[in-house]
Short mmCIF file of C-alpha atoms and ligand atoms in Angstrom, two decimals:
data_model
loop_
_atom_site.label_atom_id
_atom_site.label_comp_id
_atom_site.label_asym_id
_atom_site.label_seq_id
_atom_site.Cartn_x
_atom_site.Cartn_y
_atom_site.Cartn_z
CA MET A 1 5.59 21.61 -8.27
CA THR A 2 7.29 23.16 -5.31
CA GLU A 3 10.66 24.85 -5.77
CA GLU A 4 12.39 22.50 -3.39
CA LYS A 5 12.24 18.96 -4.72
CA ASN A 6 12.57 17.03 -1.47
CA PRO A 7 11.77 19.50 1.31
CA LEU A 8 11.38 16.82 4.01
CA GLY A 9 14.45 14.80 3.09
CA LEU A 10 12.46 11.62 2.36
CA LYS A 11 14.61 8.63 1.44
CA LYS A 12 12.25 5.70 0.93
CA ILE A 13 9.30 3.76 2.31
CA HIS A 14 10.52 2.34 5.60
CA HIS A 15 7.56 0.10 6.42
CA LEU A 16 3.78 -0.11 6.44
CA GLU A 17 2.10 -0.85 9.76
CA PHE A 18 -1.34 -2.42 10.01
CA PHE A 19 -3.53 -2.56 13.09
CA VAL A 20 -5.16 -5.97 13.04
CA GLY A 21 -7.45 -7.90 15.37
CA ASN A 22 -5.11 -10.85 15.72
CA ALA A 23 -1.51 -10.20 14.71
CA LYS A 24 -0.47 -13.75 15.51
CA GLN A 25 -2.83 -15.10 12.86
CA ALA A 26 -1.96 -12.32 10.40
CA GLU A 27 1.71 -13.31 10.78
CA PHE A 28 0.82 -16.87 9.81
CA TYR A 29 -1.15 -15.74 6.73
CA TYR A 30 1.53 -13.35 5.44
CA ARG A 31 4.25 -15.94 6.06
CA LYS A 32 2.49 -19.04 4.75
CA ALA A 33 0.48 -17.46 1.93
CA PHE A 34 2.51 -14.39 0.88
CA GLY A 35 5.95 -15.84 1.65
CA PHE A 36 7.15 -13.19 4.13
CA THR A 37 9.75 -14.05 6.76
CA ARG A 38 9.05 -13.13 10.37
CA ALA A 39 12.10 -10.92 10.85
CA GLY A 40 11.17 -9.20 14.10
CA TYR A 41 8.85 -9.36 17.09
CA THR A 42 7.82 -7.13 19.96
CA GLY A 43 5.35 -8.14 22.66
CA LEU A 44 5.03 -9.29 26.25
CA GLU A 45 8.13 -11.50 25.96
CA THR A 46 10.27 -8.53 24.94
CA GLY A 47 8.86 -6.30 27.69
CA ASN A 48 6.25 -4.56 25.55
CA ARG A 49 3.10 -4.38 27.72
CA GLU A 50 1.09 -2.35 25.17
CA THR A 51 1.12 -4.13 21.83
CA THR A 52 2.29 -7.18 19.96
CA SER A 53 3.90 -6.58 16.54
CA TYR A 54 5.39 -8.87 13.96
CA LEU A 55 7.76 -7.51 11.33
CA MET A 56 7.19 -9.44 8.09
CA ARG A 57 9.96 -8.98 5.55
CA GLN A 58 10.43 -10.10 1.95
CA ASN A 59 13.38 -8.55 0.13
CA ARG A 60 12.80 -4.79 0.51
CA VAL A 61 9.18 -5.00 1.68
CA ASN A 62 8.61 -4.50 5.41
CA LEU A 63 5.08 -4.98 6.75
CA VAL A 64 4.31 -4.69 10.47
CA PHE A 65 1.18 -6.26 11.94
CA THR A 66 0.21 -4.91 15.33
CA THR A 67 -2.48 -5.87 17.84
CA PRO A 68 -3.04 -3.74 20.95
CA LEU A 69 -3.16 -5.75 24.17
CA SER A 70 -5.87 -3.63 25.79
CA PRO A 71 -9.13 -1.98 24.72
CA ASP A 72 -7.77 1.34 26.01
CA HIS A 73 -4.99 1.46 23.43
CA PHE A 74 -5.87 3.83 20.57
CA GLY A 75 -5.15 0.99 18.12
CA SER A 76 -8.19 -0.86 19.48
CA GLU A 77 -10.31 2.10 18.40
CA HIS A 78 -8.66 1.94 14.96
CA ILE A 79 -9.62 -1.72 14.63
CA LYS A 80 -13.15 -1.11 15.91
CA THR A 81 -13.72 1.65 13.33
CA HIS A 82 -11.84 0.32 10.31
CA GLY A 83 -11.37 -3.40 10.78
CA ASP A 84 -7.87 -4.55 9.88
CA GLY A 85 -6.15 -1.76 7.98
CA VAL A 86 -3.06 0.33 7.37
CA TYR A 87 -2.32 2.78 10.18
CA ASP A 88 1.14 4.04 9.25
CA ILE A 89 2.93 4.58 5.94
CA ALA A 90 6.37 5.18 7.42
CA PHE A 91 9.15 6.94 5.54
CA GLN A 92 12.85 6.78 6.24
CA VAL A 93 14.17 10.33 6.23
CA GLU A 94 17.51 12.01 6.60
CA ASP A 95 16.49 13.77 9.81
CA ALA A 96 13.17 13.06 11.54
CA ASP A 97 13.19 16.40 13.40
CA HIS A 98 13.74 18.34 10.21
CA ALA A 99 11.08 16.34 8.30
CA TYR A 100 8.55 16.86 11.09
CA ASN A 101 9.25 20.55 11.64
CA GLU A 102 9.18 21.28 7.92
CA ALA A 103 5.94 19.30 7.44
CA ILE A 104 4.25 21.17 10.30
CA LYS A 105 5.47 24.48 8.87
CA ARG A 106 3.95 23.46 5.53
CA GLY A 107 0.55 22.78 7.08
CA ALA A 108 0.60 19.16 8.28
CA LYS A 109 -1.17 18.14 11.50
CA SER A 110 1.06 16.62 14.18
CA ALA A 111 0.47 12.98 15.12
CA ILE A 112 3.59 12.17 17.16
CA GLU A 113 6.21 14.71 18.24
CA PRO A 114 9.88 13.90 17.58
CA HIS A 115 11.29 11.53 20.18
CA ASP A 116 14.05 8.97 20.71
CA MET A 117 13.37 5.25 20.50
CA THR A 118 16.16 3.38 22.21
CA ASP A 119 17.21 -0.17 22.95
CA GLU A 120 20.53 -2.00 23.43
CA ASN A 121 21.28 -1.55 19.70
CA GLY A 122 21.13 2.21 19.81
CA THR A 123 18.70 5.02 19.13
CA VAL A 124 16.32 5.91 16.33
CA ARG A 125 14.51 9.22 16.04
CA ARG A 126 10.82 9.14 15.13
CA ALA A 127 7.97 11.61 14.57
CA ALA A 128 4.68 11.46 12.63
CA ILE A 129 2.05 13.58 10.88
CA HIS A 130 -1.55 12.86 9.97
CA THR A 131 -2.64 12.20 6.40
CA TYR A 132 -6.06 11.08 5.03
CA GLY A 133 -8.50 9.46 7.46
CA ASP A 134 -6.85 7.93 10.52
CA THR A 135 -3.66 7.16 8.59
CA ILE A 136 -0.32 8.65 9.59
CA HIS A 137 3.12 9.11 8.04
CA SER A 138 5.99 8.36 10.40
CA PHE A 139 9.38 9.92 9.78
CA ILE A 140 12.21 7.67 10.91
CA SER A 141 15.89 8.59 10.93
CA TYR A 142 18.78 6.35 11.89
CA ASN A 143 21.62 8.78 11.84
CA ASN A 144 20.63 12.38 11.78
CA GLY A 145 23.79 14.09 12.85
CA ASN A 146 22.64 14.42 16.47
CA GLY A 147 24.68 11.44 17.50
CA HIS A 148 21.89 8.91 16.92
CA ASN A 149 22.87 5.59 15.53
CA TYR A 150 21.22 2.22 15.32
CA ASP A 151 22.63 -1.23 14.64
CA GLY A 152 19.51 -3.37 15.17
CA THR A 153 17.56 -5.21 12.50
CA PHE A 154 14.58 -2.82 12.34
CA LEU A 155 13.44 -0.51 15.13
CA PRO A 156 14.18 -0.36 18.86
CA GLY A 157 11.97 -2.76 20.80
CA PHE A 158 11.91 -5.39 18.07
CA ALA A 159 13.79 -8.59 18.78
CA ALA A 160 15.30 -10.09 15.64
CA THR A 161 13.63 -13.35 14.57
CA ASP A 162 14.13 -15.50 11.52
CA VAL A 163 11.06 -17.62 10.96
CA LYS A 164 11.34 -18.13 7.24
CA GLY A 165 8.55 -17.88 4.73
CA GLU A 166 8.99 -19.33 1.29
CA ASP A 167 9.89 -16.24 -0.77
CA VAL A 168 7.43 -15.77 -3.66
CA GLY A 169 9.59 -13.12 -5.30
CA VAL A 170 8.05 -9.78 -4.30
CA VAL A 171 10.82 -7.23 -4.08
CA LEU A 172 9.54 -3.80 -3.08
CA VAL A 173 6.47 -1.61 -2.65
CA ASP A 174 5.77 0.00 -6.04
CA HIS A 175 2.91 2.22 -4.87
CA MET A 176 0.24 2.61 -2.19
CA VAL A 177 -3.23 3.83 -3.10
CA GLY A 178 -5.44 5.94 -0.87
CA ASN A 179 -9.21 6.19 -1.21
CA VAL A 180 -10.65 9.56 -0.19
CA GLU A 181 -14.17 11.01 -0.14
CA LEU A 182 -16.02 12.45 -3.11
CA GLY A 183 -14.61 15.88 -3.89
CA LYS A 184 -11.51 15.46 -1.73
CA MET A 185 -9.00 14.09 -4.27
CA ASN A 186 -7.57 17.48 -5.17
CA HIS A 187 -7.38 18.49 -1.52
CA TRP A 188 -5.17 15.48 -0.74
CA CYS A 189 -3.09 15.87 -3.89
CA ASP A 190 -2.43 19.45 -2.81
CA PHE A 191 -1.45 18.14 0.63
CA TYR A 192 1.16 15.83 -0.90
CA ARG A 193 2.39 18.65 -3.13
CA ASP A 194 2.51 21.38 -0.49
CA VAL A 195 3.63 19.36 2.52
CA LEU A 196 5.76 16.57 1.05
CA GLY A 197 6.90 18.25 -2.16
CA PHE A 198 5.34 15.59 -4.41
CA TYR A 199 4.13 16.30 -7.95
CA ARG A 200 1.35 15.00 -10.20
CA TYR A 201 2.78 12.00 -12.00
CA ILE A 202 -0.36 10.84 -13.84
CA THR A 203 -4.04 11.80 -13.78
CA PHE A 204 -6.94 9.51 -14.66
CA ASP A 205 -10.43 10.92 -14.98
CA ASP A 206 -13.78 9.21 -14.97
CA GLU A 207 -13.59 8.75 -18.74
CA ASP A 208 -10.57 6.51 -18.18
CA ILE A 209 -12.02 4.64 -15.25
CA SER A 210 -15.67 3.96 -15.76
CA THR A 211 -18.01 1.14 -16.64
CA GLU A 212 -21.70 1.22 -17.39
CA TYR A 213 -22.33 1.42 -13.65
CA SER A 214 -19.55 3.03 -11.73
CA ALA A 215 -16.63 5.39 -12.02
CA LEU A 216 -13.69 6.80 -10.14
CA MET A 217 -11.00 9.40 -10.57
CA SER A 218 -7.37 9.04 -9.62
CA ILE A 219 -4.23 11.16 -9.45
CA VAL A 220 -0.84 9.58 -8.90
CA MET A 221 1.38 11.71 -6.66
CA SER A 222 5.11 10.98 -6.62
CA ASP A 223 8.25 12.23 -4.98
CA GLY A 224 10.85 13.67 -7.33
CA GLY A 225 12.98 10.53 -7.18
CA HIS A 226 10.04 8.20 -8.01
CA ASN A 227 10.75 6.14 -4.91
CA ILE A 228 7.37 6.85 -3.37
CA LYS A 229 4.23 6.81 -5.54
CA MET A 230 0.86 7.40 -3.95
CA PRO A 231 -2.22 7.39 -6.18
CA ILE A 232 -5.25 9.09 -4.60
CA ASN A 233 -8.71 7.87 -5.69
CA GLU A 234 -12.08 9.47 -5.25
CA PRO A 235 -15.46 8.09 -6.32
CA ALA A 236 -17.20 9.66 -9.33
CA GLU A 237 -20.90 9.82 -10.09
CA GLY A 238 -22.16 6.60 -11.68
CA LYS A 239 -25.44 4.74 -12.00
CA LYS A 240 -24.45 2.44 -9.16
CA LYS A 241 -22.09 2.38 -6.22
CA SER A 242 -18.39 2.57 -7.10
CA GLN A 243 -15.78 0.38 -5.48
CA ILE A 244 -14.43 3.48 -3.74
CA GLU A 245 -17.80 4.13 -2.11
CA GLU A 246 -17.98 0.51 -1.03
CA TYR A 247 -14.53 0.86 0.56
CA LEU A 248 -15.53 4.07 2.35
CA ASP A 249 -18.78 2.46 3.59
CA TYR A 250 -16.78 -0.29 5.29
CA TYR A 251 -13.51 1.42 6.22
CA LYS A 252 -15.61 4.35 7.52
CA THR A 253 -13.02 6.99 6.62
CA PRO A 254 -10.47 7.51 3.85
CA GLY A 255 -7.62 5.04 4.04
CA VAL A 256 -5.22 2.79 2.16
CA GLN A 257 -7.02 0.80 -0.53
CA HIS A 258 -4.22 -1.28 -1.98
CA ILE A 259 -0.52 -1.90 -1.79
CA ALA A 260 1.26 -2.81 -5.02
CA LEU A 261 4.15 -5.23 -4.61
CA LEU A 262 6.69 -5.28 -7.41
CA CYS A 263 8.15 -8.61 -8.54
CA LYS A 264 10.62 -9.74 -11.21
CA ASP A 265 8.81 -12.80 -12.57
CA ILE A 266 5.09 -12.42 -12.15
CA VAL A 267 4.20 -15.82 -13.61
CA SER A 268 6.29 -17.60 -10.98
CA THR A 269 5.13 -15.25 -8.17
CA VAL A 270 1.43 -15.63 -8.96
CA GLU A 271 1.77 -19.40 -9.43
CA LYS A 272 3.19 -19.64 -5.91
CA LEU A 273 0.62 -17.27 -4.39
CA GLN A 274 -2.26 -19.20 -5.98
CA ALA A 275 -0.81 -22.52 -4.81
CA ASN A 276 -0.68 -20.96 -1.32
CA GLY A 277 -4.38 -20.10 -1.53
CA ILE A 278 -4.35 -16.35 -2.27
CA GLU A 279 -7.51 -15.41 -4.17
CA PHE A 280 -7.31 -13.03 -7.14
CA LEU A 281 -9.83 -11.15 -9.25
CA ARG A 282 -10.38 -12.65 -12.70
CA VAL A 283 -11.40 -11.06 -15.98
CA PRO A 284 -13.28 -12.94 -18.75
CA ASP A 285 -11.15 -15.24 -20.94
CA SER A 286 -12.02 -13.09 -23.98
CA TYR A 287 -9.62 -10.47 -22.52
CA TYR A 288 -6.66 -12.64 -23.52
CA ALA A 289 -7.59 -12.88 -27.21
CA GLU A 290 -7.22 -9.09 -27.45
CA ILE A 291 -3.73 -8.86 -25.91
CA PRO A 292 -1.64 -9.17 -29.13
CA GLU A 293 -3.52 -6.36 -30.81
CA ARG A 294 -3.72 -4.11 -27.74
CA VAL A 295 -0.22 -4.61 -26.31
CA GLY A 296 1.86 -6.16 -29.12
CA GLU A 297 4.69 -8.64 -28.59
CA ILE A 298 5.33 -9.79 -25.03
CA ASP A 299 7.87 -12.21 -23.61
CA GLU A 300 5.33 -14.18 -21.61
CA ASN A 301 3.16 -17.01 -22.86
CA ILE A 302 -0.42 -15.71 -23.12
CA GLU A 303 -1.75 -19.12 -22.06
CA ASP A 304 0.17 -18.77 -18.77
CA LEU A 305 -1.29 -15.32 -18.21
CA LYS A 306 -4.79 -16.60 -18.97
CA ARG A 307 -4.39 -19.62 -16.68
CA LEU A 308 -3.27 -17.39 -13.81
CA GLY A 309 -5.47 -14.37 -14.58
CA ILE A 310 -2.57 -11.93 -15.05
CA LEU A 311 -3.37 -8.66 -16.89
CA VAL A 312 -1.16 -6.74 -19.34
CA ASP A 313 -1.01 -3.06 -20.26
CA CYS A 314 1.46 -0.85 -22.07
CA ASP A 315 2.60 2.70 -22.66
CA GLU A 316 5.14 4.19 -25.09
CA GLU A 317 8.02 2.89 -23.03
CA GLY A 318 7.07 -0.73 -22.51
CA TYR A 319 4.50 -2.93 -20.82
CA LEU A 320 3.48 -4.07 -17.37
CA LEU A 321 1.87 -7.19 -15.95
CA GLN A 322 -0.45 -6.97 -12.96
CA ILE A 323 -3.04 -8.84 -10.93
CA PHE A 324 -5.17 -7.88 -7.92
CA THR A 325 -6.08 -9.97 -4.90
CA LYS A 326 -9.56 -10.00 -3.46
CA PRO A 327 -9.78 -8.05 -0.18
CA VAL A 328 -7.55 -9.72 2.44
CA GLU A 329 -9.96 -9.22 5.34
CA ASP A 330 -13.71 -9.66 5.82
CA ARG A 331 -14.64 -6.04 5.23
CA PRO A 332 -14.26 -5.29 1.48
CA THR A 333 -11.41 -2.85 2.06
CA VAL A 334 -7.65 -3.46 1.71
CA PHE A 335 -6.19 -5.63 -1.06
CA PHE A 336 -2.84 -6.20 -2.75
CA GLU A 337 -1.63 -5.80 -6.32
CA ILE A 338 1.20 -7.92 -7.71
CA LEU A 339 3.03 -6.04 -10.44
CA GLN A 340 5.92 -6.50 -12.86
CA ARG A 341 7.20 -3.62 -14.98
CA LYS A 342 8.89 -4.10 -18.30
CA GLY A 343 9.61 -0.47 -19.09
CA CYS A 344 6.05 0.73 -18.58
CA LYS A 345 5.68 3.48 -15.97
CA GLY A 346 1.87 3.41 -15.92
CA PHE A 347 -0.66 1.87 -13.56
CA GLY A 348 -2.68 -0.33 -15.91
CA LYS A 349 -5.12 2.17 -17.39
CA GLY A 350 -5.90 -0.23 -20.27
CA ASN A 351 -7.07 -2.82 -17.72
CA PHE A 352 -9.33 -0.58 -15.69
CA LYS A 353 -12.49 -1.38 -17.60
CA ALA A 354 -12.12 -5.18 -17.61
CA LEU A 355 -11.05 -5.08 -13.99
CA PHE A 356 -13.88 -2.90 -12.79
CA VAL A 357 -16.46 -5.14 -14.41
CA SER A 358 -15.02 -7.98 -12.37
CA ILE A 359 -14.90 -5.85 -9.19
CA GLU A 360 -18.56 -4.98 -9.74
CA GLU A 361 -19.41 -8.67 -10.00
CA GLU A 362 -17.77 -9.16 -6.60
CA GLN A 363 -19.62 -6.12 -5.19
CA ALA A 364 -22.90 -7.52 -6.51
CA LYS A 365 -22.22 -10.83 -4.72
CA ARG A 366 -21.73 -8.84 -1.51
CA GLY A 367 -24.97 -6.92 -2.09
CA ASN A 368 -23.04 -3.67 -2.41
CA LEU A 369 -23.50 -2.56 -6.01
FE1 FE2 P 401 -2.20 -0.13 -8.23
#
């Protein structure tokens, strides 16, 4: 752990931005199926000749879906290489210039130099550094003591909109997982430690996460305040191809594997998502017979969990409920986790085995095991 706990002055996750082939249709999917409200828009109608973006908001989760309007835009290259995927994990910081300068001093590679973004609502300061693959971290500050201030709904250039989705109850981003190449997990954990001042929150080795066929290793990096948790996965040697290798084969570089959305009542959230057509991974029904012995007393009805396919795990401090979507695009890459914590600070280690057997079944169907 570095001496200084928050060297860059990170405050929280500001938003996640995806480059997608058709942002208009992504907007419809995230609104109609995931219950996000279209809270902002930038595009030709707002004077943006480069890109179209929709800001999709549900409680404290902000997802931006962007499509470049020309093949010359670098985002078109991102889509060509990766398919739809996460480009930017953006952090709100106290001072974007300080965060950027400090990150560069600590060894980060510059992506975007500090600059003003301005519209009629005021000015925001933004800069960015590179992280794994073609992913970046933006630093965004609203009021950094240099006289910048911003009254708009999100970022300059976005017109406020209010096209409501039916809220399914997701509240905030609990964690974002990155998949990196074999042998590179420690390199990227060191990057988050040295550059961002994160520390190792939990480590899982291939003993924890392996089936007969495949394995992976994972280290959860966190900021000191536990507002930003970023597990980093790498594949481990197994008899067959691991899900991380499958991801890397299709995403082509390291990148964001899944985004975990925290909710307060997972039974109600997953009921709504399933009614809306979101597809989830399922484990065998026999999994549910073992819950009382493995986890102990829980508030939820096990029949509800079984009907919906929700998984349970526990640590010394409590339990958690979780479920994973199938990939949300045609390449088997990015997916979402829906998560509820009841004291438990873990990531579902007790579910890894059952889950990976079901992921392997999906991989086998795709001819990728
Ligand atoms: Fe997760």
